Amino acid sequence: MSKVIPVSILALGLFAVTFAVNLQAPLYDSYATESEVGATAVTVAFAAYVGGLMPTLLLLGGLSDRIGRRFPIALALILGTVATALLVQAPSWISLVIARFMLGIGTGLATTSGTAYMTEILGADRARNAAVIVTSATSLGFGGGALATGISLGLQGHTLLPVSYIALFVAAPVLALIALTLPRVDKPRPVSIVRLPVFPTGTWVFGAAMALAWSTTGMTIAVVPLELAENNLGGWTGLVIFLAIFVGFLCQPIARRMSNARALAIGFILIPLGFLVLLAGVWLKVLAFVLLGTCITSAASYGFTYLASLAEVSLRAPDDRARATAGLFIYAYFGFSLPVIASGALADMLGLQSAMVVFAIAQVTVTGIIVLVWSQRSAPSEAAINAG
C-alpha cells in the first residue's frame, strides 16, 4: 500500500477526533443558560476536557506501544461521537462536563498514538515531516469544529442539533472502521499497559512555552466567547475560535523552515502581544482588534510553538515518541485548564474584562521569567560550543 493512503487516513482520523473537541464551543452560552450557571461553571466544563485527558496522558501515554496504534485512534473517534450525541440527547451543563471529559480521553489516546504512528509510517528519518502533518491535521480539527458549528447556526438559526454535529455522526464511525484496517507498521512491545510519560532532557522550555501558549488559547476559547455574547457579538464566536487555531496552521510552513529554538523564540514574542491586542479589542469593543489579537496568539500557539515543541520532543526521544508526546501535552493542558478556571472564577467575582486584565499581567510576567531562565541556561552551552 502506498504511504499516501495510510498517511491521509490517519490525518483524517486525527482531524475528526480534534474536530469534535470544540464542536460545541459556540453553544457554551446555550448550555450554561439551560442550567442557569455562570462563567466559573462554563470554564469548569471547558476544563473537564483536561480532566479526561491528563490521566490518559499520565497513565496510558504508552498504551499504543503495547496494543498497537490503530485501536486507540478508532476508540477516540467513537468517544467523540458518543460525547456529541450526549449533548444532543440531554443538553445541559452536566452533559457538557461529561462530554468534555470523554473528549479529553479521546484526544489523549489519539494524539500520543497518532504522532508515533505517523512517524512510523513515514520513517524515523522524516520525524519532522510527521510532526508537521500531525500538527496540521489537529490544528485544523480543533479550529474547524467550532467554525463548522458557527456556520451551521448562522444558516439554521439557533438549534442544539447543528449540521456540524450530524456531519461528525456520519464521518467518525466510518473513519474508526477504516482506521482499524490501516497497515500495522509498528512493532508492539511486551510493556506494561500503564506507562508514565517521559520528559526528554533539555525540552523543559518547550513544555513551558506550550503551557503558556495554550493557556492563551484556552482563554480565547472559553472566556472570550462569554464577553462577545455580553456585547451581542456571540455570532462571531465560531470564527474567533477558528482563527485562534487556523492561523497557526498557516504559519507552520514558516516555522518549519526555522530551527526549533528560533521558532520557539518567535512564539514567546507573539503570545503576550496577541493577547494584549485581543484585550484591547474587548476593552474598546472593537471586533477587528479581537480578531487580529486572536490571529497573533494563534500564530504563536498552533504555529511556531506547537510545531517546534512537538518536533523537538520527537527528535529527542526516538524510542519513546508516544510517551514523550504525552509528556509535552501534560505541560500544554496544564496551561490550557488551570489558568482558565481561575479566570472564570475571577470573572464571576470581578467581571470578565477584569479577569482578562489579571490574566494578561500574569502572562507577561511568566513569559519574561521563562525567557530569562532559558537565555541564562543557553548561554553556557553556546559558550562551550564556541570554545570547542
Coordinates of C-alpha atoms in Angstrom, one line a residue:
M1 CA 0.0 0.0 0.0
S2 CA 1.3 3.5 -0.9
K3 CA 2.2 5.6 2.1
V4 CA -0.1 8.4 0.8
I5 CA -3.2 6.4 1.6
P6 CA -2.5 5.5 5.3
V7 CA -1.0 8.9 5.9
S8 CA -4.2 10.5 4.5
I9 CA -6.5 8.3 6.5
L10 CA -4.5 8.8 9.7
A11 CA -4.6 12.6 9.2
L12 CA -8.3 12.5 8.6
G13 CA -8.8 10.4 11.7
L14 CA -6.8 12.9 13.8
F15 CA -8.7 15.8 12.2
A16 CA -12.1 14.2 13.1
V17 CA -11.0 13.5 16.7
T18 CA -10.0 17.1 17.3
F19 CA -12.9 18.4 15.2
A20 CA -15.2 17.0 17.9
V21 CA -13.4 18.7 20.7
N22 CA -14.5 22.3 20.1
L23 CA -17.6 21.4 18.0
Q24 CA -19.9 22.5 20.8
A25 CA -18.0 25.7 21.8
P26 CA -20.4 28.2 20.1
L27 CA -23.2 26.7 22.2
Y28 CA -21.5 27.1 25.6
D29 CA -23.7 30.0 26.4
S30 CA -26.8 28.0 25.5
Y31 CA -25.8 25.1 27.7
A32 CA -25.0 27.5 30.5
T33 CA -28.3 29.3 30.2
E34 CA -30.1 25.9 30.1
S35 CA -28.7 25.1 33.5
E36 CA -28.6 28.7 34.8
V37 CA -24.8 28.7 35.6
G38 CA -22.2 31.4 35.4
A39 CA -18.7 31.9 34.0
T40 CA -17.0 29.7 36.6
A41 CA -19.2 26.7 35.7
V42 CA -18.6 27.3 32.0
T43 CA -14.8 27.2 32.4
V44 CA -15.0 24.1 34.6
A45 CA -17.0 22.4 31.9
F46 CA -14.4 23.5 29.4
A47 CA -11.6 22.2 31.6
A48 CA -13.3 18.9 32.2
Y49 CA -11.7 18.0 28.9
V50 CA -8.4 18.2 30.6
G51 CA -9.8 16.0 33.4
G52 CA -10.2 13.2 31.0
L53 CA -7.1 13.9 29.0
M54 CA -4.5 14.3 31.8
P55 CA -5.0 10.8 33.4
T56 CA -4.9 9.3 29.9
L57 CA -1.6 11.1 29.2
L58 CA -0.2 10.3 32.7
L59 CA -1.1 6.6 32.8
L60 CA -1.8 5.5 29.2
G61 CA 0.6 7.5 27.1
G62 CA 2.4 4.3 26.1
L63 CA -0.8 2.2 25.7
S64 CA -0.3 2.0 21.9
D65 CA 3.3 0.7 22.5
R66 CA 1.6 -2.4 23.9
I67 CA -1.6 -2.9 21.8
G68 CA -0.7 -1.1 18.6
R69 CA -1.5 2.3 17.2
R70 CA -4.8 1.7 15.4
F71 CA -7.2 0.7 18.2
P72 CA -6.6 3.9 20.3
I73 CA -7.3 6.1 17.3
A74 CA -10.5 4.2 16.5
L75 CA -11.6 4.3 20.1
A76 CA -11.0 8.1 20.2
L77 CA -13.3 8.6 17.2
I78 CA -16.1 6.6 18.8
L79 CA -15.7 8.6 22.1
G80 CA -16.1 11.8 20.2
T81 CA -19.2 10.6 18.5
V82 CA -20.8 9.4 21.8
A83 CA -19.9 12.6 23.6
T84 CA -21.5 14.7 21.0
A85 CA -24.6 12.5 20.9
L86 CA -24.9 13.0 24.7
L87 CA -25.2 16.8 24.2
V88 CA -28.0 16.3 21.7
Q89 CA -29.9 13.9 23.8
A90 CA -29.5 15.8 27.1
P91 CA -28.3 19.4 26.5
S92 CA -27.2 20.8 29.8
W93 CA -24.1 21.9 31.8
I94 CA -23.8 18.5 33.4
S95 CA -23.9 16.8 29.9
L96 CA -21.3 19.3 28.7
V97 CA -19.0 18.3 31.6
I98 CA -19.3 14.6 30.8
A99 CA -18.9 15.1 27.1
R100 CA -15.8 17.2 27.5
F101 CA -14.3 14.6 29.9
M102 CA -14.9 11.9 27.2
L103 CA -13.4 14.1 24.5
G104 CA -10.3 14.6 26.7
I105 CA -9.8 10.8 26.9
G106 CA -10.2 10.5 23.1
T107 CA -7.7 13.3 22.4
G108 CA -5.1 11.8 24.8
L109 CA -5.4 8.4 23.1
A110 CA -5.3 9.8 19.5
T111 CA -2.5 12.4 19.8
T112 CA 0.0 10.1 21.5
S113 CA -0.6 7.1 19.3
G114 CA -1.2 9.2 16.2
T115 CA 2.1 11.1 16.4
A116 CA 4.1 7.9 16.9
Y117 CA 2.2 6.1 14.1
M118 CA 2.7 8.9 11.6
T119 CA 6.4 8.8 12.2
E120 CA 6.5 5.0 11.8
I121 CA 4.6 5.2 8.5
L122 CA 6.8 7.9 7.0
G123 CA 10.1 6.6 8.6
A124 CA 12.2 7.8 11.5
D125 CA 14.2 10.0 9.2
R126 CA 11.1 12.0 8.4
A127 CA 10.1 12.7 12.0
R128 CA 9.8 16.4 11.5
N129 CA 7.5 15.9 8.4
A130 CA 5.4 13.6 10.5
A131 CA 5.1 16.3 13.2
V132 CA 4.0 18.8 10.5
I133 CA 1.2 16.5 9.3
V134 CA 0.0 15.8 12.8
T135 CA 0.0 19.4 13.9
S136 CA -1.7 20.5 10.7
A137 CA -4.4 17.9 11.0
T138 CA -5.1 18.6 14.7
S139 CA -4.9 22.3 14.3
L140 CA -7.5 22.3 11.5
G141 CA -9.6 19.9 13.6
F142 CA -9.5 22.0 16.8
G143 CA -10.5 25.1 14.9
G144 CA -12.7 23.6 12.3
G145 CA -15.2 22.1 14.7
A146 CA -16.1 25.5 16.2
L147 CA -16.2 27.2 12.8
A148 CA -18.5 24.5 11.4
T149 CA -20.9 24.9 14.3
G150 CA -20.8 28.6 14.0
I151 CA -21.7 28.4 10.3
S152 CA -24.4 25.9 10.9
L153 CA -26.0 28.1 13.5
G154 CA -25.8 31.0 11.1
L155 CA -27.6 29.1 8.4
Q156 CA -30.1 27.1 10.6
G157 CA -30.7 29.6 13.3
H158 CA -30.5 28.6 17.0
T159 CA -30.6 24.8 17.4
L160 CA -29.0 22.2 19.6
L161 CA -28.6 19.9 16.6
P162 CA -26.5 21.8 14.1
V163 CA -25.5 20.2 10.8
S164 CA -21.9 20.1 12.1
Y165 CA -22.9 17.5 14.7
I166 CA -24.6 15.4 12.1
A167 CA -21.5 15.5 9.9
L168 CA -19.5 14.1 12.8
F169 CA -22.1 11.4 13.4
V170 CA -21.7 10.2 9.8
A171 CA -18.0 10.5 9.3
A172 CA -16.4 9.5 12.7
P173 CA -17.7 5.9 12.9
V174 CA -16.7 5.3 9.3
L175 CA -13.2 6.6 9.9
A176 CA -13.0 4.4 13.0
L177 CA -13.7 1.3 11.0
I178 CA -11.2 2.4 8.3
A179 CA -8.5 3.1 10.9
L180 CA -8.6 -0.5 12.0
T181 CA -7.7 -1.6 8.5
L182 CA -4.5 0.6 8.3
P183 CA -1.2 -1.3 7.9
R184 CA 0.5 -2.4 11.2
V185 CA 3.9 -0.9 10.7
D186 CA 4.7 -0.5 14.4
K187 CA 6.1 -3.3 16.5
P188 CA 4.1 -3.8 19.7
R189 CA 6.3 -4.3 22.7
P190 CA 5.5 -6.5 25.8
V191 CA 5.5 -3.5 28.1
S192 CA 3.1 -2.6 30.9
I193 CA -0.2 -1.1 29.7
V194 CA 0.2 1.6 32.3
R195 CA 3.3 3.6 31.3
L196 CA 4.2 7.0 32.6
P197 CA 5.1 9.8 30.2
V198 CA 8.7 10.8 29.7
F199 CA 10.2 14.3 29.6
P200 CA 13.3 14.3 27.4
T201 CA 16.3 16.2 28.7
G202 CA 16.5 19.8 27.5
T203 CA 12.9 20.1 26.5
W204 CA 11.5 21.8 29.6
V205 CA 11.4 25.2 27.9
F206 CA 9.3 23.8 25.0
G207 CA 6.9 22.3 27.5
A208 CA 6.7 25.6 29.5
A209 CA 6.1 27.5 26.2
M210 CA 3.3 25.1 25.3
A211 CA 1.7 25.7 28.7
L212 CA 1.9 29.5 28.3
A213 CA 0.7 29.4 24.7
W214 CA -2.2 27.1 25.3
S215 CA -3.4 29.0 28.4
T216 CA -3.9 31.9 26.0
T217 CA -5.8 29.7 23.5
G218 CA -7.9 28.4 26.4
M219 CA -8.9 31.9 27.4
T220 CA -9.8 32.7 23.8
I221 CA -12.0 29.6 23.5
A222 CA -13.6 29.6 27.0
V223 CA -13.8 33.2 28.3
V224 CA -13.7 35.5 25.2
P225 CA -16.9 34.0 23.8
L226 CA -18.7 34.9 27.0
E227 CA -17.6 38.5 26.6
L228 CA -18.6 38.5 23.0
A229 CA -22.0 37.3 24.0
E230 CA -22.4 40.1 26.5
N231 CA -21.6 42.6 23.7
N232 CA -24.1 41.0 21.3
L233 CA -21.3 39.6 19.2
G234 CA -21.9 35.9 20.0
G235 CA -22.4 35.1 16.3
W236 CA -18.6 35.7 15.9
T237 CA -17.6 33.0 18.4
G238 CA -17.1 30.3 15.8
L239 CA -14.9 32.5 13.7
V240 CA -12.9 33.6 16.7
I241 CA -12.2 30.1 17.8
F242 CA -11.4 29.0 14.3
L243 CA -8.9 31.9 13.9
A244 CA -7.4 31.0 17.3
I245 CA -6.1 27.8 15.8
F246 CA -6.3 28.1 12.0
V247 CA -3.9 31.0 11.6
G248 CA -1.3 28.9 13.5
F249 CA -1.8 26.2 10.9
L250 CA -1.0 28.7 8.1
C251 CA 2.2 29.7 10.0
Q252 CA 3.5 26.2 10.3
P253 CA 5.3 26.2 6.8
I254 CA 7.2 29.3 8.0
A255 CA 8.1 27.6 11.3
R256 CA 9.2 24.5 9.5
R257 CA 12.0 26.4 7.8
M258 CA 13.4 27.5 11.1
S259 CA 15.3 25.8 13.9
N260 CA 13.1 24.7 16.7
A261 CA 14.8 27.2 19.1
R262 CA 14.2 30.1 16.8
A263 CA 10.5 29.2 16.2
L264 CA 10.1 29.0 19.9
A265 CA 11.6 32.4 20.5
I266 CA 9.2 34.0 18.0
G267 CA 6.4 32.2 19.9
F268 CA 7.5 33.8 23.1
I269 CA 7.2 37.3 21.5
L270 CA 3.8 36.7 19.9
I271 CA 2.0 35.1 22.8
P272 CA 1.7 38.2 25.1
L273 CA 1.5 40.5 22.1
G274 CA -1.5 38.8 20.7
F275 CA -3.4 38.6 23.9
L276 CA -2.8 42.3 24.6
V277 CA -4.2 43.2 21.2
L278 CA -7.2 40.9 21.9
L279 CA -7.7 42.5 25.3
A280 CA -7.7 46.0 23.8
G281 CA -10.4 44.8 21.3
V282 CA -12.6 43.5 24.2
W283 CA -12.0 46.6 26.3
L284 CA -12.7 49.1 23.4
K285 CA -15.4 46.8 21.9
V286 CA -13.6 46.8 18.6
L287 CA -14.1 43.5 16.9
A288 CA -11.2 44.0 14.4
F289 CA -8.8 44.1 17.3
V290 CA -10.3 40.9 18.8
L291 CA -9.9 39.1 15.5
L292 CA -6.3 40.5 15.0
G293 CA -5.2 39.5 18.5
T294 CA -6.7 36.1 18.1
C295 CA -4.7 35.6 14.9
I296 CA -1.5 36.6 16.6
T297 CA -2.0 34.3 19.5
S298 CA -2.9 31.5 17.1
A299 CA 0.4 32.0 15.2
A300 CA 2.2 31.6 18.4
S301 CA 0.2 28.7 19.9
Y302 CA -0.5 26.5 17.0
G303 CA 2.2 27.7 14.6
F304 CA 5.6 28.4 16.0
T305 CA 5.4 26.9 19.5
Y306 CA 3.3 23.8 18.7
L307 CA 5.4 22.6 15.8
A308 CA 8.7 23.4 17.4
S309 CA 7.8 21.6 20.6
L310 CA 6.3 18.5 19.0
A311 CA 9.3 18.2 16.6
E312 CA 11.8 18.7 19.4
V313 CA 10.5 16.0 21.8
S314 CA 10.0 13.6 18.9
L315 CA 13.7 14.1 17.9
R316 CA 15.0 13.8 21.4
A317 CA 13.0 10.6 22.3
P318 CA 13.2 8.4 19.1
D319 CA 12.5 5.2 21.1
D320 CA 9.7 6.7 23.2
R321 CA 7.8 9.1 21.0
A322 CA 4.3 8.2 22.3
R323 CA 5.3 8.8 25.9
A324 CA 7.4 11.9 25.1
T325 CA 4.4 13.3 23.3
A326 CA 2.3 12.6 26.4
G327 CA 4.8 14.5 28.5
L328 CA 4.6 17.5 26.2
F329 CA 0.8 17.6 26.3
I330 CA 0.8 17.4 30.1
Y331 CA 2.6 20.8 30.0
A332 CA 0.2 22.1 27.4
Y333 CA -3.0 21.1 29.0
F334 CA -1.9 22.2 32.5
G335 CA -1.8 25.7 30.9
F336 CA -5.0 25.0 28.9
S337 CA -7.1 24.4 32.1
L338 CA -6.0 25.8 35.4
P339 CA -5.5 29.5 34.3
V340 CA -8.8 29.4 32.5
I341 CA -10.7 28.0 35.6
A342 CA -9.0 30.7 37.7
S343 CA -10.0 33.4 35.2
G344 CA -13.6 32.1 35.2
A345 CA -13.8 32.4 39.0
L346 CA -12.3 35.9 38.8
A347 CA -14.9 36.8 36.1
D348 CA -17.7 35.9 38.4
M349 CA -16.2 38.0 41.2
L350 CA -14.8 41.0 39.3
G351 CA -16.2 40.8 35.8
L352 CA -15.0 39.3 32.5
Q353 CA -12.8 42.2 31.5
S354 CA -11.1 42.5 34.9
A355 CA -10.3 38.8 34.8
M356 CA -8.8 39.1 31.4
V357 CA -6.6 42.0 32.6
V358 CA -5.3 39.9 35.5
F359 CA -4.6 37.1 33.1
A360 CA -2.6 39.4 30.8
I361 CA -0.5 40.7 33.6
A362 CA 0.3 37.2 34.8
Q363 CA 1.0 36.1 31.2
V364 CA 3.5 38.8 30.5
T365 CA 5.3 38.2 33.9
V366 CA 5.6 34.5 33.4
T367 CA 6.8 34.9 29.8
G368 CA 9.5 37.2 31.0
I369 CA 10.7 34.8 33.7
I370 CA 10.7 31.8 31.3
V371 CA 12.7 33.6 28.6
L372 CA 15.2 34.9 31.2
V373 CA 15.8 31.4 32.6
W374 CA 16.1 30.0 29.2
S375 CA 18.6 32.5 28.0
Q376 CA 20.7 32.1 31.1
R377 CA 20.8 28.3 30.7
S378 CA 21.5 28.5 27.0
A379 CA 24.5 30.9 27.4
P380 CA 26.9 28.3 28.9
S381 CA 26.0 25.8 26.2
E382 CA 26.7 28.3 23.4
A383 CA 30.0 29.3 25.1
A384 CA 31.1 25.7 25.2
I385 CA 30.2 25.2 21.5
N386 CA 32.2 28.3 20.5
A387 CA 35.2 27.3 22.7
G388 CA 35.2 23.8 21.0

